[in-house]
mmCIF file of C-alpha atoms in Angstrom:
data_model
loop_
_atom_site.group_PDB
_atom_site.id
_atom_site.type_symbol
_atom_site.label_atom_id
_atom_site.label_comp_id
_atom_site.label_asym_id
_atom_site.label_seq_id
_atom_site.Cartn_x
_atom_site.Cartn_y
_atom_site.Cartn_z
ATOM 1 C CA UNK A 24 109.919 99.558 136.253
ATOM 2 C CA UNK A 25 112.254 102.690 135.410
ATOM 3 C CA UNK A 26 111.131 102.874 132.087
ATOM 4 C CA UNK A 27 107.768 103.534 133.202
ATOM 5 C CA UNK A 28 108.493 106.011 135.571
ATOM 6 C CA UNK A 29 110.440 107.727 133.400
ATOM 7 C CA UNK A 30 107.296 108.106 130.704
ATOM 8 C CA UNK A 31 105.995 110.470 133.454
ATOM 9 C CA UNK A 32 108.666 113.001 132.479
ATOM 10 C CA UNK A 33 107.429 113.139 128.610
ATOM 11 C CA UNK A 34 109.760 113.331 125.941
ATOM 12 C CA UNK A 35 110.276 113.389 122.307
ATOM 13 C CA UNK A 36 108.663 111.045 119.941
ATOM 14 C CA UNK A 37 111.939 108.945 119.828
ATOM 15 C CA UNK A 38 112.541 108.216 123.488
ATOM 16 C CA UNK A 39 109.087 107.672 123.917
ATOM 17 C CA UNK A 40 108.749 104.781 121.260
ATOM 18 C CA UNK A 41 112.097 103.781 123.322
ATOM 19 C CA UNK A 42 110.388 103.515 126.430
ATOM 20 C CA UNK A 43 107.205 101.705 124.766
ATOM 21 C CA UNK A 44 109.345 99.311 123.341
ATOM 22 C CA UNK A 45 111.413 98.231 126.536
ATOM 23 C CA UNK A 46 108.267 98.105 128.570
ATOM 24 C CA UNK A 47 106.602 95.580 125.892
ATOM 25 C CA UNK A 48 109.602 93.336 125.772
ATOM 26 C CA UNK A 49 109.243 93.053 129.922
ATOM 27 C CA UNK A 50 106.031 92.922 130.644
ATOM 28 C CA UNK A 51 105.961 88.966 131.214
ATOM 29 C CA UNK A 52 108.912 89.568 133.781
ATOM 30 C CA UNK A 53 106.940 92.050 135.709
ATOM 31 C CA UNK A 54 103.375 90.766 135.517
ATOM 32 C CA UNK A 55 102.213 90.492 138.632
ATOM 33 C CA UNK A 56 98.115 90.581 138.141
ATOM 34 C CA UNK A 57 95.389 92.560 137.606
ATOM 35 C CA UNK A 58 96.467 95.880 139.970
ATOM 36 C CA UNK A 59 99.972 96.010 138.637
ATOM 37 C CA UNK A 60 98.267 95.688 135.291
ATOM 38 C CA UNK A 61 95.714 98.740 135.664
ATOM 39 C CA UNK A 62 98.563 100.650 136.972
ATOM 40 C CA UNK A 63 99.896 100.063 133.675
ATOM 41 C CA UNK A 64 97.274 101.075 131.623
ATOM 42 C CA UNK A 65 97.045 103.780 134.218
ATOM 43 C CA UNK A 66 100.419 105.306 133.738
ATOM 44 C CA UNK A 67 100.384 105.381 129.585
ATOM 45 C CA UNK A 68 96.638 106.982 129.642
ATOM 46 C CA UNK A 69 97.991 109.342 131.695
ATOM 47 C CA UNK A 70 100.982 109.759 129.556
ATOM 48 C CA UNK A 71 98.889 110.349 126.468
ATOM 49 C CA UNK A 72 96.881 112.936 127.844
ATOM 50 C CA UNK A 73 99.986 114.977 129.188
ATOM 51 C CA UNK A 74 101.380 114.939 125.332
ATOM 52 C CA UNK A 75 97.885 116.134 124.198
ATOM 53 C CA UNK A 76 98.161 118.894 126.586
ATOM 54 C CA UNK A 77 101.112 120.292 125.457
ATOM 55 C CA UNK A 78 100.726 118.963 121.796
ATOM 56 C CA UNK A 79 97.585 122.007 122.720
ATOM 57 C CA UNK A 80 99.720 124.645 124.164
ATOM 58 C CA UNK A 81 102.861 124.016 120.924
ATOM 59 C CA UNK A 82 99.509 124.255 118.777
ATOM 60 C CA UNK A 83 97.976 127.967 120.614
ATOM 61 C CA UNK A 84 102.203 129.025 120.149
ATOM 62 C CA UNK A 85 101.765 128.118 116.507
ATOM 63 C CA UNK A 86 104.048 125.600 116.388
ATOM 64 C CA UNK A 87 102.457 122.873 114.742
ATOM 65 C CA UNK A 88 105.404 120.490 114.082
ATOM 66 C CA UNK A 89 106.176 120.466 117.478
ATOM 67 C CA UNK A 90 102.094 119.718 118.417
ATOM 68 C CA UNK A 91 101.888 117.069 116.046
ATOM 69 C CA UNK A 92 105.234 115.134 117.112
ATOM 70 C CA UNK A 93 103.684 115.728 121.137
ATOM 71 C CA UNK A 94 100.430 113.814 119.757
ATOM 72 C CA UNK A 95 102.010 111.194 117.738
ATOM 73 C CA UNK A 96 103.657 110.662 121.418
ATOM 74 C CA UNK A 97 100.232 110.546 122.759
ATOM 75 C CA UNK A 98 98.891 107.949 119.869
ATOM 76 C CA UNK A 99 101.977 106.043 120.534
ATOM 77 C CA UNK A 100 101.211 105.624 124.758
ATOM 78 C CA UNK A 101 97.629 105.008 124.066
ATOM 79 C CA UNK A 102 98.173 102.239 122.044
ATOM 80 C CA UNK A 103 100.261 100.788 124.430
ATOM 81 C CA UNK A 104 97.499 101.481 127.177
ATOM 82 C CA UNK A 105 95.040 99.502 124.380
ATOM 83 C CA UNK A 106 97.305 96.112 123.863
ATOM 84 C CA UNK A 107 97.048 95.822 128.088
ATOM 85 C CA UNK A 108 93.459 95.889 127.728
ATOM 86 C CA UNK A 109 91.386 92.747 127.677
ATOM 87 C CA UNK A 110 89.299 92.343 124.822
ATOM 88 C CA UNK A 111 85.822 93.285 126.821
ATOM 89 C CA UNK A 112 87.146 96.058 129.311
ATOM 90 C CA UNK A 113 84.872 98.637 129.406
ATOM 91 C CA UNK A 114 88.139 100.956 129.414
ATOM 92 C CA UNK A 115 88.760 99.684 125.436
ATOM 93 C CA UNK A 116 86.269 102.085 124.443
ATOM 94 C CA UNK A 117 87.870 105.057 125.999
ATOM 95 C CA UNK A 118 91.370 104.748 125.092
ATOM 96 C CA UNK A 119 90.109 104.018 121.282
ATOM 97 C CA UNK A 120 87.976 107.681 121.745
ATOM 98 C CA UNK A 121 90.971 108.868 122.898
ATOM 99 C CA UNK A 122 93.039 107.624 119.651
ATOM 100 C CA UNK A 123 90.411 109.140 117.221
ATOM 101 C CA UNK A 124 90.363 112.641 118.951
ATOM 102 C CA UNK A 125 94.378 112.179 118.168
ATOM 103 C CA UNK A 126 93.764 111.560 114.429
ATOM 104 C CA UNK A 127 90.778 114.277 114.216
ATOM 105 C CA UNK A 128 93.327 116.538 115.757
ATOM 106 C CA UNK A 129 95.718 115.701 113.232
ATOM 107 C CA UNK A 130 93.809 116.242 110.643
ATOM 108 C CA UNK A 131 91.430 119.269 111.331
ATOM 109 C CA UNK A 132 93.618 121.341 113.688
ATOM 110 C CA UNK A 133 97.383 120.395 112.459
ATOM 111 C CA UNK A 134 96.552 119.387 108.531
ATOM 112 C CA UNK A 135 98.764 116.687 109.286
ATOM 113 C CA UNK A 136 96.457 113.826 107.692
ATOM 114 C CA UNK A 137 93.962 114.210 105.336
ATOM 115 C CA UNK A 138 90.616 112.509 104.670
ATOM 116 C CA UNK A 139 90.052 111.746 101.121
ATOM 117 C CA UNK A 140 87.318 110.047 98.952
ATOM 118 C CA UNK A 141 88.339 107.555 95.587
ATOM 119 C CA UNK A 142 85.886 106.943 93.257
ATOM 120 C CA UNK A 143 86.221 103.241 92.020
ATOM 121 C CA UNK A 144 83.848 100.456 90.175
ATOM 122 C CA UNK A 145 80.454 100.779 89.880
ATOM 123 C CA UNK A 146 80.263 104.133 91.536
ATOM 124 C CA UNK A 147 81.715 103.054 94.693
ATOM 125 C CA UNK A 148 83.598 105.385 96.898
ATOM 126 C CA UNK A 149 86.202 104.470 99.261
ATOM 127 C CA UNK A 150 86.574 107.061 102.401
ATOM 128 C CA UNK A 151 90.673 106.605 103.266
ATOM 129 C CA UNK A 152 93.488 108.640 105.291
ATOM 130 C CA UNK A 153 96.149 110.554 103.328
ATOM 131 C CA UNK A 154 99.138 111.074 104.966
ATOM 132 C CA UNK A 155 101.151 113.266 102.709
ATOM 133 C CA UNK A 156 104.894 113.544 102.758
ATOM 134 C CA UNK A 157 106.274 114.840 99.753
ATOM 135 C CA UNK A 158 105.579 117.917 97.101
ATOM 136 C CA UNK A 159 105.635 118.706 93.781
ATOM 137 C CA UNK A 160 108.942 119.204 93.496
ATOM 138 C CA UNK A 161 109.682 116.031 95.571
ATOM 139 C CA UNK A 162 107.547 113.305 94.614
ATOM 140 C CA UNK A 163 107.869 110.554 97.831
ATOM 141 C CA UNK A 164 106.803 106.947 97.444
ATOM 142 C CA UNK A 165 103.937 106.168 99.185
ATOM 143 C CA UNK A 166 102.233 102.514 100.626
ATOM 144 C CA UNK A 167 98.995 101.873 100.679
ATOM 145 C CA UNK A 168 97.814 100.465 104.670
ATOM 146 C CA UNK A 169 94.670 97.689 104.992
ATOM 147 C CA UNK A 170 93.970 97.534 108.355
ATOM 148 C CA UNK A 171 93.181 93.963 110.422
ATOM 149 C CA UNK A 172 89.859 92.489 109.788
ATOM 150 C CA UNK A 173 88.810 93.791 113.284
ATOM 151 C CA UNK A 174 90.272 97.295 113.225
ATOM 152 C CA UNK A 175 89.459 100.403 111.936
ATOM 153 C CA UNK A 176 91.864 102.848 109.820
ATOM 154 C CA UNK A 177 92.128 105.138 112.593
ATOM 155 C CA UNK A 178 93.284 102.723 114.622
ATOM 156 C CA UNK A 179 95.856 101.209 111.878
ATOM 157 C CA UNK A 180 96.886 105.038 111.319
ATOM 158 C CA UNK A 181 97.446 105.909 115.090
ATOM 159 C CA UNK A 182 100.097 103.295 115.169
ATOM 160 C CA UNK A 183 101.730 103.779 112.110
ATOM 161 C CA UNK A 184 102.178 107.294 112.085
ATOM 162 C CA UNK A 185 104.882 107.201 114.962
ATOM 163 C CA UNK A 186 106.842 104.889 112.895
ATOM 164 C CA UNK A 187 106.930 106.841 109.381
ATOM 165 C CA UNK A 188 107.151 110.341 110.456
ATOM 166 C CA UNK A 189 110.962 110.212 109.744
ATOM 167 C CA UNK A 190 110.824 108.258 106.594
ATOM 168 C CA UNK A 191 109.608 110.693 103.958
ATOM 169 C CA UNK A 192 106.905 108.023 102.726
ATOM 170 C CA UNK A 193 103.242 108.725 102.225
ATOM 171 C CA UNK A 194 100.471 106.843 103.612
ATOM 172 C CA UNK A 195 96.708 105.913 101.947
ATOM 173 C CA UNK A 196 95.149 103.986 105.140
ATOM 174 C CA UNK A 197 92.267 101.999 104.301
ATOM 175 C CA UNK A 198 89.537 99.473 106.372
ATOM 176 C CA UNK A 199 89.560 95.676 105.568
ATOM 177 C CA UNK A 200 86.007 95.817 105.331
ATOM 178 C CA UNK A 201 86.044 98.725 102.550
ATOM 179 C CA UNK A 202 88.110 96.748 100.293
ATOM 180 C CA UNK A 203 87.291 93.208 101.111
ATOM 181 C CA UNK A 204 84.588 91.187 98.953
ATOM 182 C CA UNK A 205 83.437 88.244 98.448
ATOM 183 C CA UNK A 206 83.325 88.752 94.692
ATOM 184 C CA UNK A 207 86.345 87.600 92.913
ATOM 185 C CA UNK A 208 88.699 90.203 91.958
ATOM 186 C CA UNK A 209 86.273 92.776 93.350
ATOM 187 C CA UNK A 210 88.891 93.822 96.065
ATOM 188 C CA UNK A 211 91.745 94.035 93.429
ATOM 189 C CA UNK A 212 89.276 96.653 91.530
ATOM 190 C CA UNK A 213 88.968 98.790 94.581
ATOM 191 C CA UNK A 214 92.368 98.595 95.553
ATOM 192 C CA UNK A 215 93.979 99.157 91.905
ATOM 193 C CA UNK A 216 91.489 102.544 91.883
ATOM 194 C CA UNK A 217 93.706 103.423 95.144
ATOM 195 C CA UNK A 218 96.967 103.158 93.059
ATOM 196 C CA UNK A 219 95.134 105.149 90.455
ATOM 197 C CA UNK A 220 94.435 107.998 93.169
ATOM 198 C CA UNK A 221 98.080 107.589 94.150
ATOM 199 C CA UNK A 222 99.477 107.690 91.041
ATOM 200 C CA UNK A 223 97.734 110.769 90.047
ATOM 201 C CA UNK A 224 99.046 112.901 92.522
ATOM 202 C CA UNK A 225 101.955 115.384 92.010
ATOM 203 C CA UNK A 226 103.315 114.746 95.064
ATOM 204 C CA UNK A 227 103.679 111.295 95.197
ATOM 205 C CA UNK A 228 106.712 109.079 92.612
ATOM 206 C CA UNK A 229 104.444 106.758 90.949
ATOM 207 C CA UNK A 230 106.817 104.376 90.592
ATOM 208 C CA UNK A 231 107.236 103.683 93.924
ATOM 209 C CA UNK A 232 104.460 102.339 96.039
ATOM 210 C CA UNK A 233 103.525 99.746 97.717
ATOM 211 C CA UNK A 234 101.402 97.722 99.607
ATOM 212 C CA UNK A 235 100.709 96.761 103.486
ATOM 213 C CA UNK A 236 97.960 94.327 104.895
ATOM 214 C CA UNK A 237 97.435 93.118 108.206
ATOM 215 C CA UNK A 238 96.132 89.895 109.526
ATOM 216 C CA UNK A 239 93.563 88.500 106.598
ATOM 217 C CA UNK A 240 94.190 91.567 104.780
ATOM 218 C CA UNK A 241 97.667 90.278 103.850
ATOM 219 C CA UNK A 242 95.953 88.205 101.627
ATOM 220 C CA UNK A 243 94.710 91.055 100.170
ATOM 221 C CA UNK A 244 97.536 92.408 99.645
ATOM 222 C CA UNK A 245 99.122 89.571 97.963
ATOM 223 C CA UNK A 246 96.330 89.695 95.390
ATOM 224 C CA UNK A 247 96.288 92.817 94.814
ATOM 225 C CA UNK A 248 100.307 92.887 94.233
ATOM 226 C CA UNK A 249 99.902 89.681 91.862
ATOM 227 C CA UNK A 250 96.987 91.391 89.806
ATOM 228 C CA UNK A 251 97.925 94.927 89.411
ATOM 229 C CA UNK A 252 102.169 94.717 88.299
ATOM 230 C CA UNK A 253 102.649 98.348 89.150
ATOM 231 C CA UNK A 254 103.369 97.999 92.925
ATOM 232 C CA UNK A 255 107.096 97.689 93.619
ATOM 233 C CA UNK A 256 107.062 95.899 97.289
ATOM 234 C CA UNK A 257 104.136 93.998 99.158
ATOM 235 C CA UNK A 258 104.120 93.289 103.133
ATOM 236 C CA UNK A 259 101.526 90.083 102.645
ATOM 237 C CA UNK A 260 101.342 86.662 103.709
ATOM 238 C CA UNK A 261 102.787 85.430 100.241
ATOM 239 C CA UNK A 262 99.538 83.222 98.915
ATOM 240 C CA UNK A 263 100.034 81.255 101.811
ATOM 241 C CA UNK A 264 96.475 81.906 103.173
ATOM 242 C CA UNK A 265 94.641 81.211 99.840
ATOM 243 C CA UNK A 266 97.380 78.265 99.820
ATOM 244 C CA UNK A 267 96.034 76.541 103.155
ATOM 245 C CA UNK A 268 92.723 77.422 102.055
ATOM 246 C CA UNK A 269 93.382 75.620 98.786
ATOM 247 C CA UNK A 270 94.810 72.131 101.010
ATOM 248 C CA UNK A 271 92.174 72.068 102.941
ATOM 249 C CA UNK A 272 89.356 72.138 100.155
ATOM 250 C CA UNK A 273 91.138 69.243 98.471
ATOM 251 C CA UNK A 274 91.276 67.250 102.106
ATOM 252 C CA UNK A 275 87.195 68.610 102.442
ATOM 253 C CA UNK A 276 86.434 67.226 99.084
ATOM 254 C CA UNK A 277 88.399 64.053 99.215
ATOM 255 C CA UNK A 278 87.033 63.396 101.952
ATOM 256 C CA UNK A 279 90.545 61.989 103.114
ATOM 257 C CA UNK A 280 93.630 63.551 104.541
ATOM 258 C CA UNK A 281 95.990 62.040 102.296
ATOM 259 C CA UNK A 282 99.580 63.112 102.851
ATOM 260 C CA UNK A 283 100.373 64.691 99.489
ATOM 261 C CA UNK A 284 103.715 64.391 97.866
ATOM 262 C CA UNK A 285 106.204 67.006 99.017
ATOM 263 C CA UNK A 286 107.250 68.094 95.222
ATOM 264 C CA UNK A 287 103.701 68.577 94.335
ATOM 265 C CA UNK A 288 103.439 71.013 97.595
ATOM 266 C CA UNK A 289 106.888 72.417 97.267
ATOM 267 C CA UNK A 290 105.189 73.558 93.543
ATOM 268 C CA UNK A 291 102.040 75.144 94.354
ATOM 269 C CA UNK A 292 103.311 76.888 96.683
ATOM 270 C CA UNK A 293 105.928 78.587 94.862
ATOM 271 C CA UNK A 294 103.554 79.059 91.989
ATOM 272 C CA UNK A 295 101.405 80.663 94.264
ATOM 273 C CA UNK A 296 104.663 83.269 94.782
ATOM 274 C CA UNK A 297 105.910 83.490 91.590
ATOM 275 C CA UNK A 298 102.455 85.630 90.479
ATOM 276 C CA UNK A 299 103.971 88.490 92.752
ATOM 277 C CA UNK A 300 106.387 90.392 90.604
ATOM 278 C CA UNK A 301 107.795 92.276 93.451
ATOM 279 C CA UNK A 302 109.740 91.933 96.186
ATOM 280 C CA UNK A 303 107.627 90.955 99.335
ATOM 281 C CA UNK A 304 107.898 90.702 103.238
ATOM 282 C CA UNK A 305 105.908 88.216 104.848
ATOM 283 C CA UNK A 306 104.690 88.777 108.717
ATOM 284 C CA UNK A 307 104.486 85.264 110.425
ATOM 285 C CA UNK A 308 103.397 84.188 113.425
ATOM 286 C CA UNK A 309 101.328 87.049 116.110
ATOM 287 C CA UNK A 310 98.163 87.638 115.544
ATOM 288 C CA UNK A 311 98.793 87.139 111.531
ATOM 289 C CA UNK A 312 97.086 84.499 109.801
ATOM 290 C CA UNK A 313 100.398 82.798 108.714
ATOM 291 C CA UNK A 314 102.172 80.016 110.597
ATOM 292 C CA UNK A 315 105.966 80.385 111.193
ATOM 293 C CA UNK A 316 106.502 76.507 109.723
ATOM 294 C CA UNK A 317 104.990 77.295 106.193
ATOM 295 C CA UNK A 318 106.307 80.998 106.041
ATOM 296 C CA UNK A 319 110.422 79.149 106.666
ATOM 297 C CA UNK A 320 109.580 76.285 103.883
ATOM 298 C CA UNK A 321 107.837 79.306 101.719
ATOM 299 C CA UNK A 322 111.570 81.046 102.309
ATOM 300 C CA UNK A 323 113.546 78.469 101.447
ATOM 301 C CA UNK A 324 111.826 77.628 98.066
ATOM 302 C CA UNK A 325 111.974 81.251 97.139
ATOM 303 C CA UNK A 326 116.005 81.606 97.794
ATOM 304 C CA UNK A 327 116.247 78.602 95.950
ATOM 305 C CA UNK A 328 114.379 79.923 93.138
ATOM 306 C CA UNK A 329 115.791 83.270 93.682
ATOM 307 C CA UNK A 330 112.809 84.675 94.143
ATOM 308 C CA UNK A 331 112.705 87.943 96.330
ATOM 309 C CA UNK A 332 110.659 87.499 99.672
ATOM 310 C CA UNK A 333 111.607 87.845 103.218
ATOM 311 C CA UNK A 334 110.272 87.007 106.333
ATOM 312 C CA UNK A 335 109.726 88.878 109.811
ATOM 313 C CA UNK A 336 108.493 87.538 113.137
ATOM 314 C CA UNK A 337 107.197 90.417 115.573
ATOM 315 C CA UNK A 338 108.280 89.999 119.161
ATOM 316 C CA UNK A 339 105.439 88.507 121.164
ATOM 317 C CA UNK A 340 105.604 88.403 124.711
ATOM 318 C CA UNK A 341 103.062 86.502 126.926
ATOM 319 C CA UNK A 342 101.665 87.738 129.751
ATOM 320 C CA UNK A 343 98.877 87.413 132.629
ATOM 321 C CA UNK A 344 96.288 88.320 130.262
ATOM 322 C CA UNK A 345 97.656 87.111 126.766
ATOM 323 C CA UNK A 346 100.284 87.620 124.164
ATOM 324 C CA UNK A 347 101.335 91.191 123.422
ATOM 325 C CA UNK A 348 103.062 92.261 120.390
ATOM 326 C CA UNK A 349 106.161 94.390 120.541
ATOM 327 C CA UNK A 350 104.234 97.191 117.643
ATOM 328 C CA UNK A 351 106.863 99.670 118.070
ATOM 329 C CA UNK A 352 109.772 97.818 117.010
ATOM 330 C CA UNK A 353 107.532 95.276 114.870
ATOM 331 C CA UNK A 354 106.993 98.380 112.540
ATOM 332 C CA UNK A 355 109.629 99.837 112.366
ATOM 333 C CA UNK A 356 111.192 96.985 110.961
ATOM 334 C CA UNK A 357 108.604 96.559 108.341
ATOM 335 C CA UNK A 358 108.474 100.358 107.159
ATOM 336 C CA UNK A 359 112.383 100.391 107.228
ATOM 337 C CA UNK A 360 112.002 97.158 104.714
ATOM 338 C CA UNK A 361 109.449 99.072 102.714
ATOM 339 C CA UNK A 362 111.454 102.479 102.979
ATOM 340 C CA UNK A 363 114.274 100.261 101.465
ATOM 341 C CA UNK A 364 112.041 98.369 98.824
ATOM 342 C CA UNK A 365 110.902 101.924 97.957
ATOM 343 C CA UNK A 366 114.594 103.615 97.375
ATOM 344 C CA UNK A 367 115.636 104.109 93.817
ATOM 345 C CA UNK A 368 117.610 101.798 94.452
ATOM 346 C CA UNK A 369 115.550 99.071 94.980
ATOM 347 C CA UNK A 370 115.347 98.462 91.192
ATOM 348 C CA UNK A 371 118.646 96.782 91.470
ATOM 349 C CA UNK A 372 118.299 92.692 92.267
ATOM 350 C CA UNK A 373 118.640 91.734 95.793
ATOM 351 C CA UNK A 374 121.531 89.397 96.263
ATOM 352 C CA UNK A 375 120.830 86.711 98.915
ATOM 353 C CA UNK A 376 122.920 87.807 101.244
ATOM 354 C CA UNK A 377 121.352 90.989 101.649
ATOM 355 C CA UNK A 378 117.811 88.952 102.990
ATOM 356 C CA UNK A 379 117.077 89.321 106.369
ATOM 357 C CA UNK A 380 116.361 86.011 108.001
ATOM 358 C CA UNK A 381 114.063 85.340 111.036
ATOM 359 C CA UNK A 382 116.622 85.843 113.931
ATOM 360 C CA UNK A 383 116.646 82.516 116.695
ATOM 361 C CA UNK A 384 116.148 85.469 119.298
ATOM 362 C CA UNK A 385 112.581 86.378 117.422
ATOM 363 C CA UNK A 386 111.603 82.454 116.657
ATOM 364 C CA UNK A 387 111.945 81.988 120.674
ATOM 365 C CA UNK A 388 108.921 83.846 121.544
#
């Protein structure tokens, strides 16, 4: 596999997110068992610690752009050493040790991230990751990150730094179980005291943030961005979790799984939408918690309504030991929608024929 080879050799941030991204589109073509697989995981450890070596030696020069772009390389090969890891390998805990260092690195020896504290209801204070991007003078928009349900912020913010450090877009990285809560509304408090933070900083343009959530966090997000009107673009699964949730309680109670009328459907689930006054990208299919079917008939309802939501399908490829997501160019196809959302000029309506569709190449894996 040349493109693994060639990782050996190290390289920029931009030709090493190249190289990730081929190898994680052929990995089913190549998969030949558990050796070839270790020699995998092999190969992008060992890739990660070279770039922390010399992201160390650009650092002791005191050259700290350089050092951080040499470990954003190094997050960016150790997560693609952690998606080739099963679930229980022993190794899991090793390369995620090896991710943290990164982001302590980043933030205590190369001020690249920062770790702040918001003070919300009752007293409560949320512990987040700042990624700062813009000054005083140059307010940037800024999104605010909810990691999966079973991941940690440093985890979410190892992969996503790679794929804004071009973008001139500020980050406020948060873990699903800070914000979520059973309590109704409760996680729409926390998370509206995170736009407060935001929006109180000189260095951020208040009137453009936004919000990402993975997996059940995405219906987080689309809470949040229906209850608090002041975000301008939500990545979210569009009400369609609360939605299923909702069909499945009337089935439950019923006691009888009644098909319903498609009109009375079609309607809740574009009411559901229509509390989202932004525009909003949906993630389908993955490890997400939204179904490709209901995402393309959520689609369809909204262009007919005119409504502004879009829909993305990250590359999955199966292997030996499961399905592995395509993260490199998976985000950078959501933060270039967001980066978009987030322009100026995003307070112009969309026209539908500027809505990017899922592509038949993405809907075949």
């Amino acid at each position: 596999m040349e493109y693994i080879t060639s990782c050996d050799k190290g390289g920029d941030l931009a030709s090493v997110k190249r190289r990730a991204a081929a190898f994680l589109d052929n990995v089913s073509g190549e998969d030949q068992g558990c050796t070839t697989r270790q020699s995998w995981i092999t190969k992008w450890t060992t890739l990660g610690d070279e770039q922390c070596i010399i992201g160390d030696l650009k650092a002791s020069q005191g050259d700290s752009n350089e050092a951080a772009e040499a470990r954003l390389c190094a997050l960016t090969a150790f997560e693609v050493a952690r998606r080739l890891l099963h679930e229980n390998d022993p190794q899991c805990g090793d390369v995620t040790a090896r991710i943290e260092a990164g982001i302590q690195c980043l933030e205590v020896g190369l001020a690249k991230v920062e770790r702040v504290t918001i003070e919300s209801w009752g007293c409560t204070e949320l512990l987040a990751y700042y990624v700062p991007a813009g000054s005083r003078a140059l307010p940037a928009p800024a999104v605010i990150c909810i990691s999966m349900e079973d991941e940690s912020e440093a985890t979410l913010l190892a992969r996503l730094l790679p794929a804004v450090t071009d973008r001139c877009m500020s980050l406020l990285v948060l873990s699903h179980r800070d914000v979520s809560h059973p309590a109704r509304g409760l996680s729409q408090t926390l998370l509206s005291s995170c736009l407060d933070y935001l929006s109180g900083r000189p260095d951020i343009d208040a009137a453009r943030i936004g919000v990402y959530g993975e997996g059940l966090s995405a219906a987080l997000a689309t809470d949040f961005a229906a209850s608090d009107r002041r975000l301008v673009a939500a990545v979210c699964d569009g009400g369609l979790w609360n939605w299923a949730r909702m069909q499945a309680s009337v089935v439950w109670m019923t006691r009888a799984a009644e098909a319903r009328e498609e009109g009375s459907v079609t309607a809740q689930r574009t009411q559901l939408i229509r509390r989202l006054g932004c525009p909003v990208l949906v993630v389908t299919g993955g490890r997400g918690a939204v179904s490709v079917s209901e995402a393309m008939k959520l689609q369809t309802e909204c262009i007919e309504e005119r409504i502004d939501l879009d829909l993305t399908m990250p590359r999955m490829v199966k292997s030996a030991g499961g399905c592995i997501e395509n993260f490199v160019t998976s985000d950078d196809c959501i933060f270039g929608w967001l980066n978009q959302k987030l322009a100026l000029s995003a307070a112009l309506p969309a026209q539908p024929n500027d809505l990017p569709q899922i592509s038949s190449h993405a809907l075949g894996h």
